[in-house]
C-alpha positions as YAML, in Angstrom:
chain: A
units: angstrom
residues:
- id: 1
  name: MET
  ca: [107.59, 89.39, 112.82]
- id: 2
  name: GLU
  ca: [107.21, 93.16, 112.55]
- id: 3
  name: ASN
  ca: [104.02, 94.94, 113.55]
- id: 4
  name: VAL
  ca: [104.27, 97.62, 110.84]
- id: 5
  name: ILE
  ca: [106.55, 98.03, 107.85]
- id: 6
  name: ILE
  ca: [106.42, 101.41, 106.15]
- id: 7
  name: ILE
  ca: [107.63, 101.58, 102.55]
- id: 8
  name: GLY
  ca: [108.83, 105.09, 101.73]
- id: 9
  name: THR
  ca: [110.13, 108.11, 103.63]
- id: 10
  name: GLY
  ca: [108.36, 111.23, 102.45]
- id: 11
  name: PRO
  ca: [105.87, 113.13, 104.64]
- id: 12
  name: ALA
  ca: [103.41, 110.22, 104.41]
- id: 13
  name: GLY
  ca: [105.92, 107.59, 105.48]
- id: 14
  name: TYR
  ca: [107.49, 109.58, 108.28]
- id: 15
  name: THR
  ca: [104.13, 110.70, 109.69]
- id: 16
  name: ALA
  ca: [102.91, 107.10, 109.64]
- id: 17
  name: ALA
  ca: [106.11, 106.17, 111.48]
- id: 18
  name: ILE
  ca: [105.62, 108.87, 114.12]
- id: 19
  name: TYR
  ca: [102.07, 107.73, 114.89]
- id: 20
  name: SER
  ca: [102.96, 104.02, 114.80]
- id: 21
  name: ALA
  ca: [105.98, 104.54, 117.03]
- id: 22
  name: ARG
  ca: [103.98, 106.53, 119.57]
- id: 23
  name: ALA
  ca: [101.56, 103.59, 119.68]
- id: 24
  name: ASP
  ca: [104.51, 101.36, 120.72]
- id: 25
  name: LEU
  ca: [104.40, 99.41, 117.46]
- id: 26
  name: SER
  ca: [108.13, 99.89, 116.73]
- id: 27
  name: PRO
  ca: [107.65, 100.41, 112.98]
- id: 28
  name: LEU
  ca: [110.35, 99.55, 110.46]
- id: 29
  name: ILE
  ca: [110.85, 102.13, 107.70]
- id: 30
  name: LEU
  ca: [112.37, 101.08, 104.36]
- id: 31
  name: THR
  ca: [113.75, 104.21, 102.71]
- id: 32
  name: GLY
  ca: [113.75, 103.28, 99.03]
- id: 33
  name: SER
  ca: [116.02, 104.86, 96.45]
- id: 34
  name: GLN
  ca: [115.09, 108.46, 97.36]
- id: 35
  name: PRO
  ca: [115.12, 108.87, 101.16]
- id: 36
  name: GLY
  ca: [112.85, 111.74, 102.11]
- id: 37
  name: GLY
  ca: [110.91, 111.64, 98.86]
- id: 38
  name: GLN
  ca: [110.22, 114.52, 96.48]
- id: 39
  name: LEU
  ca: [110.65, 117.21, 99.15]
- id: 40
  name: THR
  ca: [114.38, 116.46, 99.24]
- id: 41
  name: THR
  ca: [114.55, 117.99, 95.74]
- id: 42
  name: THR
  ca: [112.89, 121.20, 96.97]
- id: 43
  name: THR
  ca: [114.73, 124.12, 98.54]
- id: 44
  name: ASP
  ca: [112.42, 126.49, 100.42]
- id: 45
  name: VAL
  ca: [109.19, 124.96, 101.74]
- id: 46
  name: GLU
  ca: [106.90, 127.77, 102.90]
- id: 47
  name: ASN
  ca: [103.50, 126.07, 102.96]
- id: 48
  name: PHE
  ca: [104.09, 123.36, 105.58]
- id: 49
  name: PRO
  ca: [102.43, 124.40, 108.88]
- id: 50
  name: GLY
  ca: [104.67, 125.17, 111.82]
- id: 51
  name: PHE
  ca: [107.51, 126.92, 109.99]
- id: 52
  name: PRO
  ca: [106.59, 130.62, 109.65]
- id: 53
  name: GLU
  ca: [109.95, 131.47, 108.10]
- id: 54
  name: GLY
  ca: [109.92, 128.42, 105.82]
- id: 55
  name: ILE
  ca: [112.26, 125.44, 105.92]
- id: 56
  name: MET
  ca: [114.48, 123.66, 103.44]
- id: 57
  name: GLY
  ca: [112.90, 120.48, 102.08]
- id: 58
  name: PRO
  ca: [115.77, 118.15, 103.06]
- id: 59
  name: GLU
  ca: [115.88, 119.68, 106.56]
- id: 60
  name: LEU
  ca: [112.15, 119.09, 107.01]
- id: 61
  name: MET
  ca: [112.58, 115.44, 106.09]
- id: 62
  name: VAL
  ca: [115.52, 115.03, 108.48]
- id: 63
  name: LYS
  ca: [113.45, 116.52, 111.32]
- id: 64
  name: MET
  ca: [110.57, 114.15, 110.55]
- id: 65
  name: GLN
  ca: [112.92, 111.18, 110.62]
- id: 66
  name: GLN
  ca: [114.43, 112.29, 113.92]
- id: 67
  name: GLN
  ca: [110.96, 112.69, 115.40]
- id: 68
  name: ALA
  ca: [109.97, 109.18, 114.30]
- id: 69
  name: GLU
  ca: [113.20, 107.69, 115.65]
- id: 70
  name: ARG
  ca: [112.73, 109.49, 118.96]
- id: 71
  name: PHE
  ca: [109.64, 107.36, 119.61]
- id: 72
  name: GLY
  ca: [111.22, 104.09, 118.50]
- id: 73
  name: ALA
  ca: [110.88, 103.89, 114.73]
- id: 74
  name: ARG
  ca: [113.72, 102.09, 112.98]
- id: 75
  name: VAL
  ca: [115.07, 103.13, 109.59]
- id: 76
  name: GLU
  ca: [116.62, 100.73, 107.09]
- id: 77
  name: ASN
  ca: [118.58, 102.88, 104.64]
- id: 78
  name: GLY
  ca: [119.64, 102.00, 101.13]
- id: 79
  name: VAL
  ca: [117.05, 99.31, 100.42]
- id: 80
  name: GLU
  ca: [114.43, 99.28, 97.69]
- id: 81
  name: VAL
  ca: [111.36, 97.05, 97.97]
- id: 82
  name: THR
  ca: [110.93, 94.63, 95.07]
- id: 83
  name: ASP
  ca: [107.87, 92.65, 96.17]
- id: 84
  name: VAL
  ca: [105.14, 92.42, 98.80]
- id: 85
  name: ILE
  ca: [103.49, 89.05, 99.29]
- id: 86
  name: LYS
  ca: [100.39, 88.18, 101.31]
- id: 87
  name: ASN
  ca: [101.08, 85.05, 103.35]
- id: 88
  name: ASP
  ca: [98.57, 82.30, 104.10]
- id: 89
  name: ASP
  ca: [98.36, 83.36, 107.76]
- id: 90
  name: GLY
  ca: [97.40, 86.91, 106.80]
- id: 91
  name: SER
  ca: [100.83, 88.44, 107.40]
- id: 92
  name: PHE
  ca: [103.10, 89.88, 104.71]
- id: 93
  name: THR
  ca: [106.52, 89.10, 103.30]
- id: 94
  name: VAL
  ca: [108.36, 92.23, 102.13]
- id: 95
  name: LYS
  ca: [111.29, 91.58, 99.81]
- id: 96
  name: ALA
  ca: [113.94, 94.18, 99.04]
- id: 97
  name: LYS
  ca: [117.38, 94.68, 97.53]
- id: 98
  name: GLN
  ca: [120.21, 97.06, 98.20]
- id: 99
  name: VAL
  ca: [120.03, 100.27, 96.17]
- id: 100
  name: PHE
  ca: [123.79, 100.05, 95.65]
- id: 101
  name: GLY
  ca: [124.71, 96.40, 95.79]
- id: 102
  name: ALA
  ca: [123.44, 92.91, 95.08]
- id: 103
  name: GLU
  ca: [122.32, 91.83, 98.54]
- id: 104
  name: THR
  ca: [118.67, 90.85, 98.94]
- id: 105
  name: MET
  ca: [116.69, 90.71, 102.17]
- id: 106
  name: GLU
  ca: [113.17, 90.11, 103.40]
- id: 107
  name: TRP
  ca: [111.00, 90.80, 106.43]
- id: 108
  name: GLN
  ca: [107.73, 89.48, 107.81]
- id: 109
  name: SER
  ca: [105.10, 91.93, 109.04]
- id: 110
  name: LYS
  ca: [101.53, 91.91, 110.28]
- id: 111
  name: THR
  ca: [100.72, 95.15, 108.42]
- id: 112
  name: VAL
  ca: [102.29, 97.22, 105.64]
- id: 113
  name: ILE
  ca: [101.87, 100.92, 104.82]
- id: 114
  name: ILE
  ca: [102.79, 101.86, 101.26]
- id: 115
  name: ALA
  ca: [104.12, 105.43, 101.12]
- id: 116
  name: SER
  ca: [106.42, 105.09, 98.14]
- id: 117
  name: GLY
  ca: [105.08, 108.20, 96.45]
- id: 118
  name: ALA
  ca: [105.15, 109.26, 92.83]
- id: 119
  name: SER
  ca: [107.95, 110.73, 90.77]
- id: 120
  name: ALA
  ca: [107.44, 113.86, 88.69]
- id: 121
  name: ARG
  ca: [108.32, 113.37, 85.04]
- id: 122
  name: TYR
  ca: [111.04, 115.55, 83.57]
- id: 123
  name: LEU
  ca: [112.45, 115.83, 80.07]
- id: 124
  name: GLY
  ca: [115.66, 113.92, 80.69]
- id: 125
  name: LEU
  ca: [117.93, 116.75, 79.55]
- id: 126
  name: PRO
  ca: [121.56, 116.96, 80.77]
- id: 127
  name: GLY
  ca: [121.95, 118.46, 84.25]
- id: 128
  name: GLU
  ca: [118.20, 118.51, 84.80]
- id: 129
  name: MET
  ca: [118.09, 117.02, 88.29]
- id: 130
  name: ASP
  ca: [120.95, 119.23, 89.45]
- id: 131
  name: LEU
  ca: [118.78, 122.25, 88.57]
- id: 132
  name: VAL
  ca: [115.87, 120.76, 90.52]
- id: 133
  name: LYS
  ca: [117.90, 120.00, 93.63]
- id: 134
  name: SER
  ca: [119.68, 123.36, 93.68]
- id: 135
  name: GLY
  ca: [116.50, 125.41, 93.26]
- id: 136
  name: ALA
  ca: [117.95, 127.05, 90.16]
- id: 137
  name: GLY
  ca: [114.68, 127.63, 88.35]
- id: 138
  name: LEU
  ca: [113.30, 124.17, 87.50]
- id: 139
  name: THR
  ca: [110.42, 122.63, 89.45]
- id: 140
  name: ALA
  ca: [107.38, 120.40, 89.06]
- id: 141
  name: CYS
  ca: [105.11, 122.11, 91.58]
- id: 142
  name: ALA
  ca: [103.56, 125.50, 90.90]
- id: 143
  name: THR
  ca: [101.66, 125.44, 94.20]
- id: 144
  name: CYS
  ca: [104.91, 124.87, 96.09]
- id: 145
  name: ASP
  ca: [107.20, 127.27, 94.25]
- id: 146
  name: GLY
  ca: [105.08, 129.77, 92.30]
- id: 147
  name: ALA
  ca: [105.47, 132.53, 94.89]
- id: 148
  name: PHE
  ca: [109.25, 132.57, 94.30]
- id: 149
  name: TYR
  ca: [108.69, 133.88, 90.76]
- id: 150
  name: ARG
  ca: [106.95, 137.18, 91.32]
- id: 151
  name: ASP
  ca: [107.03, 139.66, 88.45]
- id: 152
  name: VAL
  ca: [109.28, 137.56, 86.22]
- id: 153
  name: PRO
  ca: [108.47, 135.49, 83.10]
- id: 154
  name: VAL
  ca: [108.14, 131.71, 83.48]
- id: 155
  name: CYS
  ca: [106.99, 128.79, 81.38]
- id: 156
  name: VAL
  ca: [104.91, 125.68, 81.91]
- id: 157
  name: ILE
  ca: [105.71, 122.59, 79.86]
- id: 158
  name: GLY
  ca: [102.73, 120.36, 79.07]
- id: 159
  name: GLY
  ca: [99.33, 120.33, 77.46]
- id: 160
  name: GLY
  ca: [96.96, 118.56, 79.83]
- id: 161
  name: ASP
  ca: [94.69, 119.72, 82.63]
- id: 162
  name: SER
  ca: [97.61, 120.00, 85.06]
- id: 163
  name: ALA
  ca: [99.54, 122.24, 82.68]
- id: 164
  name: ALA
  ca: [96.55, 124.50, 82.08]
- id: 165
  name: GLU
  ca: [95.76, 124.68, 85.79]
- id: 166
  name: GLU
  ca: [99.36, 125.41, 86.81]
- id: 167
  name: ALA
  ca: [99.75, 128.07, 84.12]
- id: 168
  name: THR
  ca: [96.60, 129.79, 85.35]
- id: 169
  name: PHE
  ca: [97.78, 129.57, 88.97]
- id: 170
  name: LEU
  ca: [101.16, 131.07, 88.09]
- id: 171
  name: THR
  ca: [99.54, 134.20, 86.65]
- id: 172
  name: LYS
  ca: [99.01, 135.27, 90.27]
- id: 173
  name: PHE
  ca: [102.76, 135.78, 90.56]
- id: 174
  name: ALA
  ca: [104.61, 135.78, 87.24]
- id: 175
  name: SER
  ca: [104.68, 138.70, 84.85]
- id: 176
  name: LYS
  ca: [104.09, 136.33, 81.94]
- id: 177
  name: VAL
  ca: [103.50, 132.59, 81.58]
- id: 178
  name: TYR
  ca: [104.50, 130.77, 78.39]
- id: 179
  name: LEU
  ca: [102.59, 127.52, 77.92]
- id: 180
  name: ILE
  ca: [104.85, 125.28, 75.83]
- id: 181
  name: HIS
  ca: [103.26, 122.30, 74.09]
- id: 182
  name: ARG
  ca: [104.44, 119.86, 71.42]
- id: 183
  name: ARG
  ca: [101.18, 120.10, 69.50]
- id: 184
  name: GLU
  ca: [99.01, 122.92, 68.18]
- id: 185
  name: GLU
  ca: [96.22, 122.49, 70.70]
- id: 186
  name: LEU
  ca: [96.00, 121.52, 74.35]
- id: 187
  name: ARG
  ca: [94.95, 118.06, 75.50]
- id: 188
  name: ALA
  ca: [93.28, 119.64, 78.54]
- id: 189
  name: SER
  ca: [89.53, 119.57, 79.01]
- id: 190
  name: LYS
  ca: [87.75, 122.30, 77.09]
- id: 191
  name: ILE
  ca: [86.92, 124.41, 80.14]
- id: 192
  name: MET
  ca: [90.46, 124.23, 81.57]
- id: 193
  name: ALA
  ca: [92.06, 124.96, 78.22]
- id: 194
  name: GLN
  ca: [89.78, 127.92, 77.52]
- id: 195
  name: ARG
  ca: [90.37, 129.38, 80.96]
- id: 196
  name: ALA
  ca: [94.12, 129.30, 80.39]
- id: 197
  name: LEU
  ca: [94.05, 130.60, 76.83]
- id: 198
  name: ASP
  ca: [91.69, 133.44, 77.75]
- id: 199
  name: ASN
  ca: [94.10, 134.70, 80.41]
- id: 200
  name: PRO
  ca: [96.00, 137.72, 79.05]
- id: 201
  name: LYS
  ca: [99.13, 136.72, 80.99]
- id: 202
  name: ILE
  ca: [99.36, 133.31, 79.31]
- id: 203
  name: GLU
  ca: [100.94, 132.97, 75.87]
- id: 204
  name: PRO
  ca: [100.81, 129.54, 74.21]
- id: 205
  name: VAL
  ca: [103.91, 128.35, 72.37]
- id: 206
  name: TRP
  ca: [102.62, 125.71, 69.98]
- id: 207
  name: ASN
  ca: [104.46, 122.88, 68.21]
- id: 208
  name: SER
  ca: [107.56, 123.36, 70.35]
- id: 209
  name: GLN
  ca: [109.68, 121.35, 72.75]
- id: 210
  name: VAL
  ca: [112.42, 122.42, 75.14]
- id: 211
  name: VAL
  ca: [115.78, 120.92, 74.14]
- id: 212
  name: GLU
  ca: [118.11, 122.89, 76.43]
- id: 213
  name: TYR
  ca: [118.04, 124.96, 79.61]
- id: 214
  name: LEU
  ca: [119.97, 128.23, 79.22]
- id: 215
  name: LEU
  ca: [121.83, 129.30, 82.36]
- id: 216
  name: ASP
  ca: [123.24, 132.59, 83.62]
- id: 217
  name: ASP
  ca: [126.67, 133.06, 85.23]
- id: 218
  name: ASN
  ca: [125.28, 131.88, 88.57]
- id: 219
  name: GLY
  ca: [123.97, 128.62, 87.15]
- id: 220
  name: ARG
  ca: [120.32, 129.69, 87.27]
- id: 221
  name: ILE
  ca: [117.89, 129.37, 84.40]
- id: 222
  name: ARG
  ca: [117.73, 132.47, 82.23]
- id: 223
  name: GLY
  ca: [115.82, 130.92, 79.36]
- id: 224
  name: VAL
  ca: [115.12, 127.83, 77.29]
- id: 225
  name: LYS
  ca: [116.08, 126.70, 73.81]
- id: 226
  name: LEU
  ca: [113.12, 125.52, 71.78]
- id: 227
  name: GLU
  ca: [112.89, 123.20, 68.80]
- id: 228
  name: SER
  ca: [109.95, 123.27, 66.44]
- id: 229
  name: THR
  ca: [108.17, 119.93, 66.13]
- id: 230
  name: VAL
  ca: [107.12, 120.99, 62.63]
- id: 231
  name: ASP
  ca: [110.35, 121.98, 60.88]
- id: 232
  name: GLY
  ca: [113.09, 121.41, 63.48]
- id: 233
  name: SER
  ca: [114.07, 125.07, 63.67]
- id: 234
  name: HIS
  ca: [115.42, 126.51, 66.93]
- id: 235
  name: SER
  ca: [114.61, 129.61, 68.95]
- id: 236
  name: GLU
  ca: [115.24, 130.94, 72.45]
- id: 237
  name: LEU
  ca: [112.82, 132.16, 75.08]
- id: 238
  name: GLU
  ca: [113.96, 134.38, 77.95]
- id: 239
  name: LEU
  ca: [112.44, 133.46, 81.32]
- id: 240
  name: GLU
  ca: [113.47, 132.71, 84.90]
- id: 241
  name: GLY
  ca: [111.43, 129.68, 85.87]
- id: 242
  name: VAL
  ca: [110.45, 126.40, 84.22]
- id: 243
  name: PHE
  ca: [107.49, 124.44, 85.61]
- id: 244
  name: MET
  ca: [107.16, 120.84, 84.48]
- id: 245
  name: ALA
  ca: [103.58, 119.58, 84.05]
- id: 246
  name: ILE
  ca: [103.92, 116.41, 82.00]
- id: 247
  name: GLY
  ca: [102.64, 114.09, 84.69]
- id: 248
  name: HIS
  ca: [103.82, 111.88, 87.52]
- id: 249
  name: THR
  ca: [104.74, 108.21, 87.67]
- id: 250
  name: PRO
  ca: [103.51, 106.40, 90.80]
- id: 251
  name: ASN
  ca: [106.16, 104.20, 92.39]
- id: 252
  name: SER
  ca: [103.89, 101.17, 92.48]
- id: 253
  name: GLY
  ca: [105.63, 98.75, 90.13]
- id: 254
  name: PHE
  ca: [106.55, 96.37, 92.95]
- id: 255
  name: LEU
  ca: [102.88, 95.79, 93.89]
- id: 256
  name: SER
  ca: [101.00, 92.97, 92.18]
- id: 257
  name: ASP
  ca: [97.45, 93.24, 90.90]
- id: 258
  name: GLU
  ca: [96.48, 90.46, 93.30]
- id: 259
  name: LEU
  ca: [97.53, 92.66, 96.20]
- id: 260
  name: VAL
  ca: [96.13, 96.08, 95.18]
- id: 261
  name: ASP
  ca: [93.89, 97.62, 92.58]
- id: 262
  name: LYS
  ca: [95.42, 100.41, 90.51]
- id: 263
  name: ASP
  ca: [94.04, 102.97, 88.10]
- id: 264
  name: GLU
  ca: [95.18, 103.13, 84.48]
- id: 265
  name: SER
  ca: [98.21, 105.23, 85.48]
- id: 266
  name: GLY
  ca: [99.34, 102.89, 88.24]
- id: 267
  name: TYR
  ca: [98.08, 104.80, 91.29]
- id: 268
  name: VAL
  ca: [97.00, 102.53, 94.15]
- id: 269
  name: LEU
  ca: [93.25, 102.64, 94.75]
- id: 270
  name: GLN
  ca: [92.05, 103.04, 98.32]
- id: 271
  name: VAL
  ca: [88.78, 102.04, 99.93]
- id: 272
  name: PRO
  ca: [86.70, 105.24, 99.57]
- id: 273
  name: GLY
  ca: [87.18, 107.55, 102.53]
- id: 274
  name: ARG
  ca: [90.01, 105.47, 103.99]
- id: 275
  name: THR
  ca: [93.63, 104.53, 103.37]
- id: 276
  name: ALA
  ca: [92.92, 100.80, 103.27]
- id: 277
  name: THR
  ca: [93.49, 98.84, 100.06]
- id: 278
  name: LYS
  ca: [91.55, 95.77, 98.96]
- id: 279
  name: THR
  ca: [93.94, 93.57, 100.98]
- id: 280
  name: PRO
  ca: [93.32, 93.54, 104.77]
- id: 281
  name: GLY
  ca: [96.30, 94.89, 106.68]
- id: 282
  name: LEU
  ca: [97.71, 96.76, 103.67]
- id: 283
  name: TYR
  ca: [97.39, 100.55, 103.51]
- id: 284
  name: SER
  ca: [98.53, 103.31, 101.16]
- id: 285
  name: ALA
  ca: [99.22, 106.93, 101.95]
- id: 286
  name: GLY
  ca: [100.30, 110.04, 100.08]
- id: 287
  name: ASP
  ca: [101.25, 110.46, 96.44]
- id: 288
  name: ILE
  ca: [101.12, 106.74, 95.69]
- id: 289
  name: SER
  ca: [97.32, 107.15, 95.74]
- id: 290
  name: ASP
  ca: [96.80, 110.92, 95.47]
- id: 291
  name: THR
  ca: [96.12, 112.12, 91.92]
- id: 292
  name: VAL
  ca: [94.59, 115.44, 93.00]
- id: 293
  name: TYR
  ca: [96.44, 117.36, 95.72]
- id: 294
  name: ARG
  ca: [100.04, 116.03, 95.81]
- id: 295
  name: GLN
  ca: [101.09, 118.24, 98.73]
- id: 296
  name: GLY
  ca: [103.38, 117.47, 101.62]
- id: 297
  name: ILE
  ca: [100.72, 118.29, 104.18]
- id: 298
  name: THR
  ca: [98.02, 116.13, 102.56]
- id: 299
  name: ALA
  ca: [100.51, 113.25, 102.34]
- id: 300
  name: ALA
  ca: [101.30, 113.69, 106.03]
- id: 301
  name: GLY
  ca: [97.58, 113.58, 106.86]
- id: 302
  name: GLN
  ca: [97.19, 110.32, 104.97]
- id: 303
  name: GLY
  ca: [100.24, 108.91, 106.74]
- id: 304
  name: CYS
  ca: [98.54, 109.65, 110.07]
- id: 305
  name: ALA
  ca: [95.32, 108.00, 108.89]
- id: 306
  name: ALA
  ca: [97.12, 104.89, 107.63]
- id: 307
  name: ALA
  ca: [98.96, 104.46, 110.94]
- id: 308
  name: LEU
  ca: [95.71, 104.75, 112.90]
- id: 309
  name: GLU
  ca: [94.04, 102.21, 110.64]
- id: 310
  name: ALA
  ca: [96.97, 99.82, 110.99]
- id: 311
  name: GLU
  ca: [96.88, 100.20, 114.78]
- id: 312
  name: HIS
  ca: [93.15, 99.44, 114.80]
- id: 313
  name: TYR
  ca: [93.69, 96.39, 112.59]
- id: 314
  name: LEU
  ca: [96.43, 95.06, 114.86]
- id: 315
  name: ALA
  ca: [94.20, 95.52, 117.90]
- id: 316
  name: GLY
  ca: [91.61, 93.36, 116.17]
- id: 317
  name: LEU
  ca: [94.18, 90.62, 115.58]
- id: 318
  name: GLU
  ca: [94.95, 90.56, 119.28]
- id: 319
  name: GLY
  ca: [91.30, 90.07, 120.02]
...
């Protein structure tokens, strides 16, 4: 019987592990299919406190794992959780399978912290994830990467509030921001849409979708190929950065409705002001529940809070 099982290994999961391990709870971390989470697809991270010169995303995640392991956290690599079950005695059964393989396994735990995150949606074009991982001009976080695109043209793909907000944010850095949308008007709220469209640096590109990333000799994005959603014609747009803003998918499919409440998009709902879910002993932290901030540092803060709540819950069990 484990004291704490942590599902996921981004900033939320590793921070929860650090705090749980320092409390002598010997947490077990299940990595999932993307060890380290979304930050492993990011190159330079310059907004995480403590690294004045910045740090590579994968390196930051490795350091967090090493810190957790230093205090006694254990990491189970290559396993993806398929189910979490609340047992009659109040404990949990966590079922998993190998990411590459057919073996299944399960653990028992007194508490569980869900830090499985959310995955940014991309277009599914050939070579897309290679561009993300290599930092070659494709990203899904304007707050994280906008400063790398000073005085160059960029585009934002999307039509909702996030797209309008990110396009407006990018005008602080980019020389021009193309807002590419499949329709002829934004889906964003009226105030967000108007704010974006009134900005002289933002140029909407209506009824268009990106069908190809155009690369220079160094493998970096130099533009995009567009296809009209009206007549199917093609055109090219020269730019140096593509920012995806078509939403995120929370990695919550393995959680039943009996165990947690979710919003219409699948994000796990927390007890207001806490990281607890509706099930005692079950906590969520980071992007699995965060629909607003989605930053490494806010995820880490929630990981800390979840670990403290789990520790308090365990102390209550001991009487």
